[in-house]
CSV table of C-alpha atoms in Angstrom, one decimal:
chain,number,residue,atom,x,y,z
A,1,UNK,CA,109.6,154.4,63.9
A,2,UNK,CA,113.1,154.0,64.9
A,3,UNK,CA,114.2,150.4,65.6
A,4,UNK,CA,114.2,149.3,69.1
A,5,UNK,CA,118.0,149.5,70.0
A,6,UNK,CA,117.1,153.4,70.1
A,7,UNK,CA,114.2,152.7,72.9
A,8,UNK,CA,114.8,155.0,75.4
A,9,UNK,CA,111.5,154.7,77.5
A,10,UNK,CA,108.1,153.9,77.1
A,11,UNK,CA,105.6,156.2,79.1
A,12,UNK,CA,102.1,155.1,80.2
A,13,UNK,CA,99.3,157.8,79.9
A,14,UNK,CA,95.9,157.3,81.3
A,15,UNK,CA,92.9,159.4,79.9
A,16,UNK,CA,91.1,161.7,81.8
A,17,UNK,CA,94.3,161.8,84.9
A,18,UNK,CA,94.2,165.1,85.1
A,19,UNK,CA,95.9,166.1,88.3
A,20,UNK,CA,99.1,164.6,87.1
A,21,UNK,CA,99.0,166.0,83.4
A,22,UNK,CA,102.4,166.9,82.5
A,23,UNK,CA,104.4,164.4,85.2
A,24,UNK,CA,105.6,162.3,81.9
A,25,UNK,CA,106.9,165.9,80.1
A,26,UNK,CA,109.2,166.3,83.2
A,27,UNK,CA,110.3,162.6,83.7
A,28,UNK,CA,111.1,162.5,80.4
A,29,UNK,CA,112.7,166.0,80.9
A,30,UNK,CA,114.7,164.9,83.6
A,31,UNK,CA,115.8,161.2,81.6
A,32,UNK,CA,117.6,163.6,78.9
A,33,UNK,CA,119.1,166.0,81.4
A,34,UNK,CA,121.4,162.9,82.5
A,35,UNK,CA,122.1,162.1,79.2
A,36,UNK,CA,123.8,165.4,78.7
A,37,UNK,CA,121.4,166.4,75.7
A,38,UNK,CA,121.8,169.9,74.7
A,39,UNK,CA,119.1,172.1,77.2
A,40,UNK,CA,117.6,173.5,74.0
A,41,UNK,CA,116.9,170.5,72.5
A,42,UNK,CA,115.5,169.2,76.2
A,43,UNK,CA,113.3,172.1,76.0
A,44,UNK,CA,111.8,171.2,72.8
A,45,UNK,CA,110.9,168.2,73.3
A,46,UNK,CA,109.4,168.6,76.9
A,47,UNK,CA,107.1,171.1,75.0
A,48,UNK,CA,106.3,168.3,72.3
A,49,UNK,CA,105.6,165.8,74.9
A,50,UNK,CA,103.9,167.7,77.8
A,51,UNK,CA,101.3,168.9,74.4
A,52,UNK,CA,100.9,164.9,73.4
A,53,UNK,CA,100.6,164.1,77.4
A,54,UNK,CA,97.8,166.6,77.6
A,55,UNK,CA,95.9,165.7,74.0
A,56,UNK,CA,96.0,162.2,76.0
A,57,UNK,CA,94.5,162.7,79.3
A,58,UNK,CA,91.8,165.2,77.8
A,59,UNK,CA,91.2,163.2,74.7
A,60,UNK,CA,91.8,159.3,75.0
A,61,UNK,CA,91.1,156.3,77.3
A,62,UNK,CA,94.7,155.7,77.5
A,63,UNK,CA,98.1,156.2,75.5
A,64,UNK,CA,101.8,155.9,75.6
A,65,UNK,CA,104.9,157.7,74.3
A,66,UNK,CA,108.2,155.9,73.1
A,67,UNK,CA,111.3,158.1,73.4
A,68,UNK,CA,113.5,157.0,70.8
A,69,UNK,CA,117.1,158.5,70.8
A,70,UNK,CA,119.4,158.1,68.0
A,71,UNK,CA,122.7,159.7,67.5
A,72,UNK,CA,121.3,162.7,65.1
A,73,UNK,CA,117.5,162.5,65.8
A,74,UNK,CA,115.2,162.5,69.0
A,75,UNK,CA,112.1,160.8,67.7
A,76,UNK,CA,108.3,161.0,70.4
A,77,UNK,CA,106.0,158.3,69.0
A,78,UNK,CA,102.7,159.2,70.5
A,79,UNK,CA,99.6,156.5,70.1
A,80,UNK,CA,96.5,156.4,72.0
A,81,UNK,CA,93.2,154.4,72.1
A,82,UNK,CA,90.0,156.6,72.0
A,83,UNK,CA,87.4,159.0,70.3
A,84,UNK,CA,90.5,160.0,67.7
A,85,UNK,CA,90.2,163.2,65.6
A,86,UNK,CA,87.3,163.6,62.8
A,87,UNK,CA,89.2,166.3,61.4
A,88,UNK,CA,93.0,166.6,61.4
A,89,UNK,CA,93.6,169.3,59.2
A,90,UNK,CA,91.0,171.6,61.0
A,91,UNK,CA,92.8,170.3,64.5
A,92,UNK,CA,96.1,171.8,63.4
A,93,UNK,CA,94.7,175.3,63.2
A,94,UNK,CA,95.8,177.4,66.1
A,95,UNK,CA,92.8,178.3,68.1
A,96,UNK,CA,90.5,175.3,66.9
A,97,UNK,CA,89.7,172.6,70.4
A,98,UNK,CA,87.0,170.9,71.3
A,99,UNK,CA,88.1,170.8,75.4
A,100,UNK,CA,85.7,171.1,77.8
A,101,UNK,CA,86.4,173.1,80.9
A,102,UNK,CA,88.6,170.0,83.0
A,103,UNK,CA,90.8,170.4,80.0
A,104,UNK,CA,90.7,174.6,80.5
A,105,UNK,CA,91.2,174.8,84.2
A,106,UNK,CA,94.6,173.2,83.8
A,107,UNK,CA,95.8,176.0,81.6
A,108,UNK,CA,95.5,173.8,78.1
A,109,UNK,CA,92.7,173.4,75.7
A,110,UNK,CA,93.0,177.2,73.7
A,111,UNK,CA,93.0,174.9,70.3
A,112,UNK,CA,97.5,175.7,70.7
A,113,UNK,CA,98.5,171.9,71.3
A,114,UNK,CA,99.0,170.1,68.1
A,115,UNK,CA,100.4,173.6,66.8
A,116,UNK,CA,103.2,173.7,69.7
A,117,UNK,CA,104.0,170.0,68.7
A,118,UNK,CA,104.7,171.3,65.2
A,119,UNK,CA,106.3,174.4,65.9
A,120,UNK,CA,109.5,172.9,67.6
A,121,UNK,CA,109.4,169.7,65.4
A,122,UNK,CA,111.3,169.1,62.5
A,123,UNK,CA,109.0,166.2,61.4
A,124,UNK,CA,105.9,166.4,62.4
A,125,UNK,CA,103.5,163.3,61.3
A,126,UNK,CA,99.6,162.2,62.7
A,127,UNK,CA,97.0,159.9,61.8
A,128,UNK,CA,94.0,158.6,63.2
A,129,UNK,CA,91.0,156.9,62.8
A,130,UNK,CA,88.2,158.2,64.4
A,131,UNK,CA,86.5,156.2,67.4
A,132,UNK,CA,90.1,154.3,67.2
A,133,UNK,CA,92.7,157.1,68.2
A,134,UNK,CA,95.5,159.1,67.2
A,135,UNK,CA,99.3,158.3,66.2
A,136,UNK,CA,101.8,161.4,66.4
A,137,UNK,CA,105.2,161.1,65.5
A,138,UNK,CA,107.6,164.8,66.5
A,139,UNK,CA,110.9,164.1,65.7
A,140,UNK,CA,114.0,166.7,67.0
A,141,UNK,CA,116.9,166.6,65.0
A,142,UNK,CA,119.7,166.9,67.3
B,1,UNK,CA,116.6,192.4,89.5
B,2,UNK,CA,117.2,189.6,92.4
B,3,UNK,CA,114.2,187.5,93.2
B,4,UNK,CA,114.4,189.1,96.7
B,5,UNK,CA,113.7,192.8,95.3
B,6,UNK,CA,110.9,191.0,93.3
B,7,UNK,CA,109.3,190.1,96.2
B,8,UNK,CA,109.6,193.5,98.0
B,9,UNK,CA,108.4,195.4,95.3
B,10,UNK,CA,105.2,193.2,95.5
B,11,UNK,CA,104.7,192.7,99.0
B,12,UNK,CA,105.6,188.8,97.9
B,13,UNK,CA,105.2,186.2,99.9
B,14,UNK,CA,108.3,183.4,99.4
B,15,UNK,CA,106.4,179.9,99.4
B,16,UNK,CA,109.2,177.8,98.0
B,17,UNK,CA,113.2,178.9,97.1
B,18,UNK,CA,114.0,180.9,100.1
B,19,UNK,CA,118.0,179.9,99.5
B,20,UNK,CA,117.4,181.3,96.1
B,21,UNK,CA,116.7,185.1,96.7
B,22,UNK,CA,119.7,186.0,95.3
B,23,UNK,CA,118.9,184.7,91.6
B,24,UNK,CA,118.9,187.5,89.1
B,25,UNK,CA,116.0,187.8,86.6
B,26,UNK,CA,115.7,190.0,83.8
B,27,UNK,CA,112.6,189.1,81.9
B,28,UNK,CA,109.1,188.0,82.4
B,29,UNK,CA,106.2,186.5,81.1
B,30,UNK,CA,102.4,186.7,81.8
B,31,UNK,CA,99.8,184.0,81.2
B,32,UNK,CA,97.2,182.0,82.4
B,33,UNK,CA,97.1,179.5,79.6
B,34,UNK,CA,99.9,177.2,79.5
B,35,UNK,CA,100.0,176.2,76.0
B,36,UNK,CA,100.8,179.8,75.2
B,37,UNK,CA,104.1,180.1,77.7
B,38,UNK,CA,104.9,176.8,75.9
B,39,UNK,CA,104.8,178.3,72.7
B,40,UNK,CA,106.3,181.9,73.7
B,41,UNK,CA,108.0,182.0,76.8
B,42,UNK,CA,111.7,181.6,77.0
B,43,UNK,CA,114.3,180.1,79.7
B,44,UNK,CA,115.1,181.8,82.4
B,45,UNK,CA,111.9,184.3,82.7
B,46,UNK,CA,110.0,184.7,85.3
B,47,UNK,CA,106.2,183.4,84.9
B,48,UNK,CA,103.8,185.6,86.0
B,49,UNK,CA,100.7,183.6,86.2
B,50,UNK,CA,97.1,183.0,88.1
B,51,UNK,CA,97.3,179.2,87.3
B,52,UNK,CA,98.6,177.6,90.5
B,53,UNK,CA,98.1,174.4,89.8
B,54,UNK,CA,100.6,171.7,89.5
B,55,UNK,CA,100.8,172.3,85.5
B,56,UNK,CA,102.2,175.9,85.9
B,57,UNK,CA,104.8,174.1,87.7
B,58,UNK,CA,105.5,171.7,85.1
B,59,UNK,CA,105.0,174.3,82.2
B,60,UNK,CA,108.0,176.2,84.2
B,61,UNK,CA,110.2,172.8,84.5
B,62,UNK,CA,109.7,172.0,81.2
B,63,UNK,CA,111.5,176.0,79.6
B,64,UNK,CA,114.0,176.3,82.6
B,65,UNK,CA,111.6,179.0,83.8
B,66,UNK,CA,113.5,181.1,86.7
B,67,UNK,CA,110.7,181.0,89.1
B,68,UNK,CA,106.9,181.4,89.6
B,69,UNK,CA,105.5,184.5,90.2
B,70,UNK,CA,101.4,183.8,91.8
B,71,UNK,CA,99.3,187.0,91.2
B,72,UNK,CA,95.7,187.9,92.3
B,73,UNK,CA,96.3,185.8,95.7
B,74,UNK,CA,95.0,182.8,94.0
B,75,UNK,CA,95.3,180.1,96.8
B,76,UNK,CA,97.8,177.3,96.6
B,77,UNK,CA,97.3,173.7,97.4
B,78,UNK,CA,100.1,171.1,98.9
B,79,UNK,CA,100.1,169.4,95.7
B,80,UNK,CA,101.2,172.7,94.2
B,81,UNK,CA,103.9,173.4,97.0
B,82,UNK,CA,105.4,169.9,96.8
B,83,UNK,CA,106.2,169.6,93.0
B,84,UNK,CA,107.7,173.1,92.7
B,85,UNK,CA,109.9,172.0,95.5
B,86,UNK,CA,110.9,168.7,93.7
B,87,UNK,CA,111.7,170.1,90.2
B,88,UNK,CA,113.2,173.3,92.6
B,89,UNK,CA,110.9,176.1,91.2
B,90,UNK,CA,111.1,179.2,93.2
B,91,UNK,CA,107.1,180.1,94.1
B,92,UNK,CA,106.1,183.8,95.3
B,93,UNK,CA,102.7,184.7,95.9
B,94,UNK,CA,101.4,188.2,95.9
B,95,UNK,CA,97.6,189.7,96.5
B,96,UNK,CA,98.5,192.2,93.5
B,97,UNK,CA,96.8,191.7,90.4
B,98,UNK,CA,98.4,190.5,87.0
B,99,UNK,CA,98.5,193.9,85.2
B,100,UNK,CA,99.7,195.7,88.8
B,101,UNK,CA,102.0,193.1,88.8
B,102,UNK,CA,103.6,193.8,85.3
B,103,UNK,CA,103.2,197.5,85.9
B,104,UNK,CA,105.7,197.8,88.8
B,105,UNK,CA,108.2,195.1,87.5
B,106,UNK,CA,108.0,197.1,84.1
B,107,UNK,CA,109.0,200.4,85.9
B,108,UNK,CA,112.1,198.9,88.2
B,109,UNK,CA,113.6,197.2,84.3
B,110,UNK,CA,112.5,194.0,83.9
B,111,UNK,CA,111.2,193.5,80.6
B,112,UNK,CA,108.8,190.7,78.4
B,113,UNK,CA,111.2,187.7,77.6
B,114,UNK,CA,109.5,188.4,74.3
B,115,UNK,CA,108.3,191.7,72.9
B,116,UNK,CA,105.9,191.0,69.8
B,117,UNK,CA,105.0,187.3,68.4
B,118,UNK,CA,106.5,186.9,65.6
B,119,UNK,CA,105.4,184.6,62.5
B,120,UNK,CA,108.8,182.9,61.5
B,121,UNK,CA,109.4,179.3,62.2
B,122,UNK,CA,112.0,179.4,65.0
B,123,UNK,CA,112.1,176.7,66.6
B,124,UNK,CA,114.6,176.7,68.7
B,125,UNK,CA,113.7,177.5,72.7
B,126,UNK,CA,116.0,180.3,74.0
């Protein structure tokens, strides 16, 4: 993780919020805008972080996400406290999700999420123990 | 194509973005699951969707999506209404379903913001 001087924002996430699922992505958009980041670097990482924001709210009790900006990196630490995942490789896999329909009916849980998150990283990184949580570390290289 | 000839074409209703008529769009994209306009979908498209919930919304904030095109008359709540006018996201709403819907913009020129899915690694977000 990037030391603290690069702290941008830490972002509260409360499992099972659905109504308000994706309110961090666009906060988080809208911090970067008036930083004068590049818009398709913006882009990318309000994907990255509106995928973490969901895998949150459908997944965990509750969670945060640390914006780190340094001068040649954009680095979204993602940790949560909850059921975790049994099986990491096989929840990479495009297609693969265990959602149930809450998760559906908001337009998310086609097994696509941690896939997005590593599409449009350049470092993508996640661990968890299961009945702990998850950790995911995106990282955009600016 | 203006957003205004958008609407006419579909018999659209304009529920948010009426000072925005004049904004020109030239490609589209059509989904109801979110996670797939994340990964596909490009700025400056138009969404074509029959999600109208406040995550379509956000999905569209989060690419620079033109505007939100509602299909299949899918009713819209005040939640819905109030967050596309605070991130400014042009809504129309139409009674015509989605593939009616990408029939007629198809045959007045506007075209998919992406043809075929590719398998490279691009990662950047157009």
């Amino acid at each position: 993780m990037p030391s603290d001087e690069y702290l941008q924002g830490i972002y509260y996430i409360q499992g099972r919020d659905f109504v308000d699922a994706g309110i961090v992505s666009s906060e988080i958009k809208k911090s970067l805008k008036d930083k004068g980041i590049p818009e398709s670097i913006i882009r990318r990482v309000a994907v990255i972080t509106f995928e973490a924001e969901v895998n949150m709210i459908s997944y965990s009790e509750q969670g945060t996400i640390q914006l780190f900006i340094e001068p040649d990196a954009i680095t979204i630490q993602a940790d949560d406290i909850g059921q975790g995942i049994e099986d990491i490789e096989l929840a990479q896999q495009e297609g693969y999700s265990t959602a149930d329909d809450s998760i559906r009916e908001l337009g998310f849980g086609a097994g696509m999420g941690l896939a997005n998150i590593k599409k449009y990283s350049d470092i993508f990184e996640i661990t968890s123990n299961p009945g702990d949580g998850a950790h995911l570390k995106s990282v955009v290289k600016l | 194509m203006k957003l205004s000839e958008i609407r006419d074409i579909l018999d659209a209703k304009v529920i948010v973005g009426e000072d925005k008529l004049d904004l020109e769009i030239t490609t589209a994209f059509g989904a109801d699951l979110m996670s797939d306009v994340l990964a596909f979908a490009r700025s400056g498209c138009l969404l074509i969707t029959g999600l109208s919930n406040p995550q379509s919304v956000r999905t569209a904030y989060a690419l620079d999506i033109a505007a939100i095109l509602v299909c299949r008359g899918k009713s819209l709540t005040d939640k819905f209404v109030e967050i596309s006018q605070e991130l400014n996201i042009p809504i129309l709403w139409t009674r015509y379903i989605m593939f009616e819907v990408c029939g007629m913009l198809y045959k007045e020129g506007l075209t998919g913001c992406v043809t075929q899915i590719q398998d490279s690694e691009d990662k950047q977000i157009a």
